[in-house]
Structure formats: structure tokens, C-alpha cells
Amino acid sequence: MKGLMMDIPLTVTSIMHHAERFSGKTEIVSVSNDNPRHKYNYKEAFRRVRCLANAFQGWKLIQGDRVATLAWNDHRHLETYYATSCAGYVCHTINPRLFPEQIIYIINHAADSYVFLDPDFLSLIEDVSDQCAHVRGWIVMTSSELMPKTNMSNVICYETLIEENSDEFFWPELDENSACALCYTSGTTGNPKGVLYSHRSTVLHTYGAMMPDALNVSSSDVVLPIVPMFHVNAWGTPYCCPAAGAKMVMPGNKMGDGPTLAALINEEKVTTSAGVPTVWLNLLNHLRASGETVDSLKRVTVGGSACPLSIMEEFDSYGVDTRHAWGMTEMSPLGTSNPTGAHREQYSPDAFSAIRTNVGRPIYGVDVKIVDDQGLELPWDGDAFGALKVRGPWICSGYYEVANSEAHSEDGWFETGDVATIDAQGFVAITDRTKDVIKSGGEWISSIEVENCATGHPQVAEAAVIGRPHPKWGERPLLIVVTLGEGEELPVGELKSYFEGKIAKWWIPDDVKFVAEIPHTATGKIQKTKLRDIFKDYVFPE
Ligand code: ADP
């Protein structure tokens, strides 16, 4: 027997309609290229979205056409998200930190018809535009007065486009399974691969992400998404905030700037934010140096790479609860979240430190398992390490225009490329990327845990651990460190003894190398492939 419930398509358009009707006066504040504090509300934002949608219609785009963005987090980027998806096109967000060859590759692979870009990225595009055959126009996201000079043809001013188009538009009825957005993985090996989100997956992820144990977004929140809208849809915040009716505060190109972040938090009374560990380091360094506080801030979600305990403990001193989360582009991105900070009184201080650094339990909607080399499921005992597999309605079932995906198995699970343990309560701890694991004497060492411990040393700014060949153990860990004293070296013996009692003795790195800088990927992660290349001739001392 079938249920008797309305079959209403789950679309991004419904999020827009809801926010416009019920939270029209809720504010959106952005740092944009032409205004350090642009302020308006959802009603005005979605009025301008209709102007853009009319512009698309004038360009005779066909449903499903890809329209790209190369932009920071601000109100114009938000408008472009909604205008593209709700009018039936696909919003293809491009990470400007990718190499120019990768940008050319993905613009061509996606066959983008128009590209919206911030003026900051015009010179990047000037260098590559003649290699992007499908692109019919480049829209610079600024006012007519500030339009930069360029020799490129088909360049359009964003604000002129809004002015010239009517704000009356009849939104099409969309199939909930049609594509709404596209984001390419950074492609550390091979070409970047496109993850194509549907309206349905986006709406379901929005419900999941808003839940109290996930991002916990409500109408009384003021949300500062520091995670970029050019990578995995800023962890879904551009959908969660309008859906919940939360005020949005967007940092524009200042997302790595501690003083701007502190000013935005204090001026706009930000209650919650989301970002990768590096941005939190910038904010905390600024607070430490300036003596400022962030009194309105209650919660930050940290993910994208492992969050060191030292960041969590420093946030504690400002009264801010850190929530460790894990996910990936292929998962829209939220997979797990660790809200234990909300009930820390249940734990002893040591137990709390141990539990809060894992990435928590799956958000309802996401299922997980760990498997061994033969694909057999491993026990959830907190010890067994295995390849982490996931499934769920907001996890990709394949890559855009890629015939065979090795990561997708026939039984419907997606292999994340991460190695993890799961304990009896279902708490997941990410040990490593599969390609980064260190195997010493046949046993695995978690480079993430060793790095986390090293970062707790008061003189260590950033740490990375890689495996190097060893005649006896097969592989041993080599620690690479950037010290706070910019390149200043510490005694190796002293650093090694720092680990004693904190991690298993045989996990302690055999040697330490001091560098001025650790290389990062376009998404801000430690680039282990490059580190392994830099230290390819390294030999452990006898
Ligand atoms: P890209 O695929 O472009 O590198 P993603 O953001 O999709 O970027 O990266 C996902 C990967 O980032 C995960 O598979 C995992 O290895 C890592 N990651 C994400 N969050 C965490 C976390 N909290 N702890 C450890 N690793 C994480």
C-alpha cells in the first residue's frame, strides 16, 4: 500500500521561496570587492536573483547548461548560486586556487557557457580565456564604476546585468533529480573529477546539515561561512541559512584575515561559523596578539582536515565550542560530526580530549563501514583500521562524464580514500588518506595523530608526517615542522621526547626536518605528494 502524501519535488527553488516569504527581512552582510560591509536582506537578494534569471533567459541557455563562478563568499556569489540552479541550470563553482591548466581543463570538461568572476580573478582568466572554447561571456561581479579594463571580448558587468533585466520571473518546475550544482575535486592524482549535485541531494543535505548535532543552524543564528563557496558549496551553508532563516555574514576575499574575521564576528554578533583549521589558526593568532575576544561566538565547526586539539583548547578559553566534522566533495560534503563538546561534563578531562578529536558519528542519512584489503567488513572496536566506505542520498553515485569510477562499487558503496577506525558507539576516527598511511613493521601509524600531537608543542606552527623507507621496518615516520620562529630549528631530541607518553612509543618520528613552509593543495590541505617528492632522497640517520 502506498502512503497518501504529497509528492512535492525537493528543489533549491523551494529553499529560495521559503526564505523570501518567511525570512525576507533577515540580513545578509558581505565583504565585497566594492563595499567592505554590503548589507541587504533575503527579499532583496532574491529580487536580484530574478533579474539574473531573466538575463540567462536572454542568453538562450538550455536547461542543464553549466554556468561557472570563480568568486569569493559574498552576496553576488549567493545570488548566482540561486539564479543558476533555480532557473534550471547548473552552478559550477571553480576553485581559483587550482593551477591555470586545471582551471582550463575543468571549464572545458564542464563545457561552461558563461563564467561569473570576481575582479580579483580577471588577470587569471585573461591568461586562459582563449583556451575556453565553450564560454560565450565573462561576467565581472562588480559595479559599472569599478569595472576593470580588459582586452578580453564578451565581458559583461554584473550590476549592469541586474539593472537591465526585469525582476519578474516565473520559475520553472524542476525535476528534483535534475542537476543543480557541480564541483570538481582538486585532483591530487590525475585530472579533477566533477561531482554533480542534484536538487534533491542538496535539499536532503540541507535538512541533515541544519540538525542540532550537525551544523546546528536556526533562525536565531548569525552564520559566518568561512569555508569557500567555490569548494563544496561552503559546506551547504548557502542553503542551510536561507532554509533556517539565519542571518548570513560573508567574508569576501578576507577569509584568511584574522582581524577582518574578528571584526565581522563582533560587529555582526556572529554565533556560529565553519572553516578549515588554517583559518582558525589565523583568527586565534590575531586574538592572542590583539587581546580581543569573540563574545557572541558560541560554536565553530572545523573540518576539511584534522583539527588539532590545541585549536579546540584555545577556542575553549574564549568560550567557543569546536565541533569536529568530516566529509568530502563527493558527500556534499557532510558525513560525520562530533557534538560531544555540548555535554563535556559527562567526561573526565582526559576522556574528553580523546573523544573530541575524532570526527564523531555519521549524520542521519549517511551510512559508514570499514573494510580490509579483501573488502571484508572490520569490527567497530576503535582499533581495527580499514578503508572507509559510505553511502547515502547526498553521496555521489559517479563522476560527471567519467565512464568508470573505481571508487564506486556495485553494491552501492563509495570508497572515500580515507582510512579510519570506528568504535563501539560508532565514533569514527580518521587515521589517514589511503595513499598517506605509514606502515612500520607491518603495523599502521596514523600520521594525523602524530601531526596533531606535534602541533600541541608550543613552538610548532605546523607539522606534517610522511613515511620514508627504512631498512628494518619497511617505513618509518619523518616529521616535518614549521616553527613559530619562522624557520628557527629546535633540538630534535627535545622535540622527540615531547611525544613521550602522548602517543605510542613506536609512533614517535625517527627524525625531524625544519622547513620555512609546508606545501598546501588548492583546498588548503598539506600536500603530502609534494613533501614526499621533496624528501625523496632522505635517508634516516644510522
Ligand atoms: P578534495 O577532494 O578536493 O581534496 P575535499 O574537501 O573533498 O577536497 O577533501 C576530502 C578529504 O579531506 C577527506 O577524504 C579527508 O581525507 C579530509 N578530511 C576532511 N575532513 C577531515 C577531518 N575532520 N579530519 C581529517 N581529514 C579530513
XYZ file of C-alpha atoms and ligand atoms in Angstrom:
569
model
C 0.000 0.000 0.000
C 1.325 3.425 -0.875
C 1.254 6.309 1.553
C -1.066 9.199 0.889
C 1.372 12.094 0.992
C 2.004 14.897 -1.455
C 4.814 14.282 -3.892
C 6.378 17.740 -3.952
C 9.785 17.925 -5.652
C 12.672 18.769 -3.325
C 14.302 21.701 -5.107
C 16.670 24.555 -4.310
C 13.857 26.802 -5.602
C 11.767 25.760 -2.595
C 14.523 26.965 -0.227
C 14.551 30.329 -2.016
C 10.737 30.673 -1.879
C 10.706 29.763 1.818
C 13.370 32.324 2.757
C 11.764 35.033 0.661
C 8.337 34.526 2.244
C 9.269 33.839 5.847
C 12.665 35.468 6.404
C 12.552 38.256 3.842
C 13.833 40.855 6.293
C 16.706 38.709 7.606
C 20.005 40.361 6.871
C 22.866 39.266 4.603
C 26.155 41.071 5.243
C 29.175 40.702 2.965
C 32.651 41.973 2.420
C 32.642 42.504 -1.345
C 35.169 43.969 -3.758
C 33.313 47.309 -3.840
C 31.991 47.545 -0.282
C 33.612 46.399 2.974
C 30.144 45.938 4.537
C 27.451 45.337 1.949
C 24.115 44.864 3.723
C 20.688 43.858 2.477
C 18.167 41.075 3.116
C 16.823 37.831 1.624
C 13.915 39.630 -0.060
C 16.197 41.996 -1.919
C 18.678 39.201 -2.687
C 16.026 37.052 -4.324
C 14.608 40.058 -6.233
C 18.031 40.463 -7.825
C 18.165 36.697 -8.411
C 15.098 37.077 -10.655
C 16.906 39.776 -12.681
C 19.783 37.369 -13.234
C 17.429 34.563 -14.217
C 15.939 36.871 -16.871
C 19.444 37.579 -18.145
C 20.046 33.823 -18.527
C 16.838 33.505 -20.468
C 18.014 36.304 -22.765
C 21.196 34.349 -23.389
C 19.056 31.426 -24.553
C 20.610 28.935 -22.187
C 19.188 25.425 -22.303
C 18.138 23.546 -19.141
C 21.156 21.760 -17.669
C 23.685 24.200 -19.191
C 26.628 24.870 -16.915
C 27.269 28.407 -15.660
C 30.517 28.797 -13.729
C 31.599 31.002 -10.837
C 35.103 31.972 -9.792
C 34.358 34.046 -6.726
C 34.745 34.671 -3.007
C 31.927 34.341 -0.471
C 29.696 37.351 -0.929
C 26.133 38.370 -1.776
C 26.696 38.324 -5.550
C 28.016 34.772 -5.401
C 24.954 33.773 -3.367
C 22.684 35.383 -5.981
C 24.445 33.499 -8.769
C 24.029 30.189 -6.895
C 20.254 30.629 -6.768
C 19.711 32.207 -10.179
C 21.500 29.350 -11.954
C 20.078 26.399 -10.012
C 16.505 27.688 -9.695
C 16.292 28.595 -13.384
C 17.296 25.020 -14.250
C 21.000 25.463 -14.994
C 23.978 24.039 -13.156
C 26.076 26.277 -10.943
C 29.648 25.156 -11.497
C 31.831 26.609 -8.739
C 35.522 26.773 -9.644
C 38.330 26.880 -7.103
C 40.537 29.845 -8.119
C 43.479 28.302 -6.281
C 43.743 25.474 -8.790
C 46.577 25.623 -11.304
C 45.628 27.524 -14.512
C 45.898 24.244 -16.512
C 43.370 22.625 -14.137
C 41.029 25.607 -14.461
C 41.187 25.383 -18.261
C 40.618 21.629 -18.012
C 37.506 21.895 -15.849
C 35.954 24.849 -17.723
C 36.296 22.799 -20.935
C 35.298 19.494 -19.360
C 32.140 21.066 -17.919
C 31.586 23.000 -21.203
C 30.718 26.116 -19.186
C 28.697 28.608 -21.226
C 29.188 31.698 -19.041
C 31.646 32.404 -16.217
C 30.926 34.798 -13.337
C 34.132 36.069 -11.756
C 35.323 38.457 -9.077
C 37.599 41.259 -10.367
C 40.435 39.617 -8.366
C 40.423 36.761 -10.837
C 40.287 38.745 -14.085
C 44.026 38.530 -14.766
C 43.906 34.756 -14.183
C 41.079 34.493 -16.743
C 42.773 36.842 -19.232
C 45.599 34.287 -19.423
C 43.320 31.321 -20.120
C 40.165 32.664 -21.805
C 41.279 31.939 -25.368
C 41.600 28.271 -24.418
C 37.993 28.041 -23.173
C 36.087 27.403 -26.403
C 32.584 26.949 -24.940
C 32.470 30.156 -22.930
C 30.227 32.805 -24.527
C 30.640 35.524 -21.912
C 32.564 36.554 -18.795
C 30.620 38.436 -16.127
C 32.707 40.553 -13.760
C 30.954 40.704 -10.369
C 31.222 44.393 -9.558
C 29.603 47.774 -10.214
C 29.854 49.629 -13.553
C 32.059 52.339 -11.961
C 34.603 49.772 -10.831
C 34.678 47.636 -13.977
C 38.346 46.846 -14.628
C 39.855 47.491 -18.057
C 40.485 44.395 -20.118
C 41.281 43.383 -23.695
C 39.022 40.360 -23.442
C 35.864 40.339 -25.532
C 32.391 39.392 -24.269
C 32.970 40.896 -20.845
C 29.792 41.954 -19.017
C 29.340 43.987 -15.829
C 27.308 42.168 -13.139
C 25.489 45.228 -11.814
C 24.627 46.384 -15.339
C 23.128 42.975 -15.984
C 20.951 43.271 -12.878
C 19.863 46.826 -13.808
C 18.970 45.896 -17.370
C 16.769 42.919 -16.526
C 13.277 42.761 -15.095
C 12.741 41.430 -11.581
C 9.669 39.486 -12.664
C 10.366 35.880 -13.463
C 8.326 32.681 -13.433
C 10.452 29.912 -12.001
C 10.300 26.620 -13.925
C 9.013 23.462 -12.248
C 12.093 21.298 -11.925
C 12.600 17.579 -11.570
C 14.106 17.041 -8.120
C 16.656 14.670 -9.613
C 17.945 17.254 -12.097
C 21.426 18.658 -11.507
C 21.766 21.963 -9.663
C 25.493 22.346 -8.949
C 28.868 20.978 -9.972
C 32.161 20.971 -8.070
C 35.421 19.350 -9.151
C 37.670 17.568 -6.659
C 41.133 19.041 -6.535
C 42.625 16.024 -8.315
C 45.832 15.353 -6.431
C 46.209 12.362 -8.751
C 45.040 12.649 -12.367
C 42.550 15.170 -13.667
C 39.985 16.779 -11.361
C 36.669 14.892 -11.293
C 33.263 16.572 -11.313
C 30.730 15.898 -8.557
C 27.255 16.749 -9.832
C 24.781 17.580 -7.057
C 21.037 17.265 -7.667
C 18.254 19.478 -6.285
C 17.079 16.514 -4.208
C 20.518 15.697 -2.774
C 21.044 19.367 -1.941
C 17.729 19.701 -0.109
C 18.287 16.459 1.837
C 21.822 17.579 2.737
C 20.355 20.893 3.880
C 17.993 19.117 6.282
C 20.889 16.983 7.525
C 23.317 19.874 7.912
C 20.841 22.060 9.839
C 20.319 19.389 12.520
C 21.440 20.235 16.080
C 24.233 17.647 16.118
C 25.498 18.754 12.682
C 25.965 22.464 11.805
C 23.021 23.310 14.076
C 21.626 26.289 12.198
C 18.473 28.038 13.398
C 16.673 31.324 12.819
C 18.360 32.786 15.905
C 21.829 32.161 14.497
C 24.164 34.526 12.714
C 26.330 32.345 10.489
C 29.765 33.222 9.129
C 30.697 30.677 6.458
C 34.457 30.933 6.090
C 34.586 27.762 4.032
C 34.633 28.931 0.445
C 31.573 28.900 -1.755
C 33.951 27.827 -4.533
C 34.549 24.467 -2.848
C 31.734 22.051 -1.910
C 29.169 24.827 -1.617
C 30.662 26.251 1.584
C 29.572 23.022 3.347
C 25.963 23.713 2.415
C 25.662 26.964 4.387
C 24.266 28.961 1.416
C 21.277 26.576 1.542
C 21.026 25.996 5.329
C 20.937 29.695 6.230
C 18.029 30.708 3.972
C 16.202 27.466 4.847
C 16.546 28.163 8.586
C 16.110 31.936 8.211
C 19.553 32.611 9.707
C 21.435 35.854 9.111
C 24.471 35.328 6.870
C 27.793 37.112 7.163
C 30.265 36.526 4.330
C 33.942 37.476 4.449
C 34.650 38.016 0.714
C 38.354 37.761 -0.056
C 39.206 38.303 3.627
C 38.575 34.751 4.762
C 42.204 34.223 5.741
C 42.407 37.548 7.555
C 42.225 37.293 11.367
C 41.418 40.994 12.038
C 38.555 41.050 9.488
C 37.100 37.810 10.850
C 37.226 39.112 14.435
C 35.642 42.416 13.341
C 32.848 40.644 11.447
C 32.144 38.333 14.408
C 31.978 41.212 16.891
C 30.158 43.778 14.731
C 27.568 41.379 13.336
C 27.205 39.253 16.503
C 28.115 36.029 14.733
C 27.008 32.967 16.753
C 28.410 30.150 14.642
C 30.938 29.640 11.881
C 32.532 26.906 9.793
C 36.031 26.614 8.403
C 39.211 24.576 7.929
C 41.850 24.505 10.710
C 44.118 27.041 8.932
C 41.557 29.861 9.091
C 41.038 29.211 12.802
C 44.773 29.463 13.357
C 44.685 32.900 11.695
C 41.799 34.035 13.876
C 43.313 32.647 17.099
C 46.728 34.183 16.339
C 45.021 37.539 15.894
C 43.005 37.229 19.133
C 46.123 36.228 21.076
C 48.115 39.142 19.681
C 45.398 41.799 19.988
C 43.761 40.714 23.251
C 40.363 40.896 21.513
C 37.593 38.404 22.329
C 34.697 36.966 20.325
C 31.911 37.009 22.874
C 28.945 36.333 20.589
C 30.584 33.253 19.025
C 29.230 30.050 20.539
C 30.225 27.287 18.109
C 32.632 26.645 15.268
C 32.581 23.626 13.002
C 36.052 22.539 11.928
C 36.749 20.109 9.113
C 38.426 19.647 5.753
C 41.474 18.310 7.537
C 42.151 17.045 11.054
C 41.591 19.661 13.749
C 44.458 19.698 16.278
C 43.472 19.520 19.942
C 45.437 22.733 20.542
C 42.925 24.696 18.377
C 39.991 23.227 20.301
C 41.552 24.060 23.658
C 42.376 27.610 22.666
C 38.789 28.095 21.496
C 37.632 26.765 24.912
C 39.407 29.709 26.536
C 37.172 32.089 24.510
C 34.027 30.153 25.449
C 33.674 28.741 21.925
C 32.746 25.086 21.405
C 34.553 23.405 18.498
C 32.722 20.757 16.586
C 34.916 18.451 14.540
C 33.326 17.319 11.270
C 34.417 15.142 8.385
C 33.260 14.914 4.819
C 34.311 15.404 1.259
C 33.315 16.951 -2.070
C 31.709 13.653 -3.067
C 29.498 13.817 0.074
C 28.036 17.329 -0.409
C 30.196 17.385 1.941
C 28.922 16.470 5.430
C 29.485 12.904 6.617
C 30.118 12.931 10.348
C 30.058 15.453 13.157
C 31.257 15.380 16.749
C 28.984 17.421 19.046
C 30.398 15.998 22.316
C 31.539 19.469 23.364
C 27.914 20.268 24.174
C 27.957 17.738 27.028
C 31.581 17.710 28.082
C 30.645 17.394 31.768
C 29.940 13.706 31.125
C 33.645 13.037 30.576
C 36.847 13.249 32.584
C 39.208 15.886 31.094
C 41.414 13.174 29.520
C 38.490 11.215 28.120
C 37.057 14.430 26.696
C 40.342 15.346 24.980
C 40.448 11.859 23.479
C 36.864 11.800 22.243
C 36.601 15.326 20.854
C 39.424 14.909 18.320
C 37.707 12.092 16.440
C 35.274 13.155 13.751
C 32.131 11.964 15.515
C 29.250 9.874 14.288
C 27.531 9.867 10.910
C 24.799 12.426 10.433
C 21.439 10.684 9.887
C 21.342 9.961 6.154
C 24.947 8.788 5.936
C 25.945 5.159 6.479
C 29.564 4.052 7.019
C 31.665 0.895 7.186
C 35.352 -0.010 7.291
C 36.778 -2.864 5.250
C 40.096 -4.710 4.962
C 42.164 -5.265 1.801
C 39.801 -8.081 0.736
C 36.739 -5.876 1.167
C 35.635 -7.738 4.325
C 33.965 -5.623 6.990
C 36.098 -4.872 10.056
C 34.847 -4.719 13.667
C 33.845 -1.462 15.342
C 36.273 -1.744 18.247
C 38.172 1.526 17.913
C 41.332 -0.394 16.963
C 40.806 -2.051 13.588
C 41.884 0.276 10.744
C 40.266 -0.047 7.353
C 39.209 1.686 4.145
C 36.223 3.882 4.992
C 33.197 3.403 2.741
C 29.988 5.432 2.757
C 26.549 5.592 1.182
C 23.595 7.906 1.363
C 21.298 10.162 -0.652
C 23.774 13.083 -0.758
C 26.794 11.000 -1.787
C 27.729 10.916 -5.462
C 26.883 7.797 -7.463
C 29.511 8.547 -10.126
C 31.568 11.395 -11.554
C 30.451 13.786 -14.286
C 31.296 12.393 -17.732
C 33.604 9.718 -16.327
C 32.727 6.233 -17.594
C 34.176 4.119 -14.792
C 34.735 5.206 -11.232
C 36.910 2.813 -9.258
C 35.688 4.374 -6.032
C 32.103 3.196 -6.629
C 31.403 -0.474 -6.058
C 28.480 -2.418 -7.487
C 26.902 -2.932 -4.080
C 26.319 0.827 -3.867
C 29.135 1.933 -1.535
C 31.602 4.740 -2.239
C 35.220 4.344 -1.172
C 36.289 7.605 0.431
C 40.053 7.113 0.110
C 40.345 7.566 3.878
C 41.471 5.028 6.438
C 39.548 5.027 9.700
C 38.659 3.225 12.899
C 35.107 3.091 14.274
C 34.426 2.433 17.956
C 31.571 0.528 19.540
C 29.473 3.730 19.806
C 30.013 4.482 16.099
C 32.561 7.282 16.589
C 34.814 7.497 13.541
C 38.497 8.450 13.777
C 40.231 9.298 10.502
C 43.712 7.829 10.551
C 44.977 8.901 7.163
C 44.341 9.180 3.467
C 44.846 5.690 1.987
C 47.782 6.989 -0.014
C 49.417 8.613 3.040
C 49.393 5.713 5.513
C 52.718 4.769 7.072
C 53.345 1.065 7.595
C 56.090 0.321 10.107
C 56.921 -3.356 10.709
C 53.549 -4.270 9.183
C 51.606 -2.012 11.584
C 49.925 1.250 10.702
C 50.919 4.593 12.151
C 48.355 7.372 11.999
C 50.149 10.387 10.559
C 47.144 12.545 11.531
C 47.519 11.640 15.207
C 51.269 12.255 15.194
C 50.741 15.628 13.456
C 48.018 16.538 15.925
C 50.341 15.803 18.820
C 53.251 17.751 17.263
C 51.028 20.815 16.761
C 50.434 20.861 20.507
C 54.108 21.741 21.077
C 54.261 25.455 21.969
C 56.952 26.205 19.357
C 55.317 24.328 16.453
C 53.209 26.280 13.965
C 52.515 23.450 11.516
C 53.556 19.803 11.282
C 53.380 17.050 8.675
C 54.399 13.426 8.897
C 55.368 11.258 5.925
C 56.642 7.700 5.693
C 60.182 7.164 4.388
C 61.816 3.821 3.569
C 63.611 2.130 6.436
C 65.895 -0.943 6.089
C 64.479 -2.705 9.157
C 60.863 -1.531 9.490
C 59.947 -1.024 5.839
C 58.831 2.538 6.584
C 59.275 4.951 9.471
C 57.708 8.373 10.113
C 59.635 11.547 9.316
C 58.292 14.712 10.951
C 58.429 17.976 9.005
C 57.935 21.112 11.060
C 57.420 24.829 10.614
C 58.296 26.502 13.900
C 56.660 29.652 15.227
C 60.067 31.304 14.997
C 59.873 31.162 11.168
C 62.456 28.592 10.187
C 64.145 28.559 13.577
C 65.183 24.993 14.462
C 64.501 23.178 17.737
C 66.669 20.426 19.229
C 65.451 17.171 17.600
C 65.910 15.165 20.810
C 63.804 17.639 22.784
C 61.004 17.525 20.198
C 61.043 13.720 20.141
C 60.853 13.498 23.908
C 57.791 15.808 23.762
C 55.861 12.893 22.214
C 56.646 10.501 25.056
C 53.545 9.440 26.927
C 51.328 11.212 24.388
C 51.409 8.665 21.547
C 52.582 5.043 21.234
C 56.361 4.903 21.554
C 56.866 3.282 18.167
C 54.802 6.060 16.510
C 57.343 8.711 17.557
C 59.026 10.017 14.372
C 62.612 8.866 13.881
C 63.778 12.262 12.702
C 62.618 15.874 12.282
C 63.246 18.285 9.403
C 62.613 22.017 9.800
C 61.252 23.960 6.838
C 60.102 27.543 6.264
C 56.831 26.437 4.690
C 54.786 23.259 4.183
C 53.172 22.992 0.702
C 49.354 23.044 0.550
C 46.803 21.933 -2.054
C 44.221 24.243 -3.609
C 41.841 23.301 -0.795
C 44.365 24.189 1.901
C 45.456 20.656 2.809
C 49.014 19.551 3.412
C 50.352 18.374 0.057
C 51.953 15.098 1.053
C 52.759 14.109 -2.539
C 54.940 17.208 -2.821
C 56.549 16.599 0.594
C 57.350 13.011 -0.374
C 58.907 14.375 -3.552
C 60.969 16.989 -1.666
C 62.255 14.330 0.756
C 62.547 11.508 -1.803
C 66.309 11.129 -1.251
C 66.063 11.402 2.521
C 67.748 8.557 4.459
C 67.224 8.073 8.219
C 70.424 8.501 10.240
C 72.006 5.189 11.368
P 39.494 17.455 -2.216
O 38.824 16.148 -2.549
O 39.310 18.472 -3.218
O 40.870 17.308 -1.624
P 37.695 17.516 -0.055
O 37.309 18.677 0.756
O 36.657 16.767 -0.745
O 38.716 18.089 -1.030
O 38.596 16.545 0.804
C 38.041 15.478 1.498
C 39.091 14.835 2.345
O 39.585 15.731 3.343
C 38.586 13.655 3.122
O 38.503 12.497 2.339
C 39.615 13.562 4.241
O 40.787 12.910 3.810
C 39.958 15.004 4.502
N 39.201 15.475 5.659
C 38.065 16.186 5.676
N 37.692 16.470 6.928
C 38.599 15.890 7.749
C 38.769 15.808 9.178
N 37.937 16.405 10.009
N 39.843 15.118 9.639
C 40.716 14.532 8.806
N 40.612 14.589 7.461
C 39.572 15.254 6.940
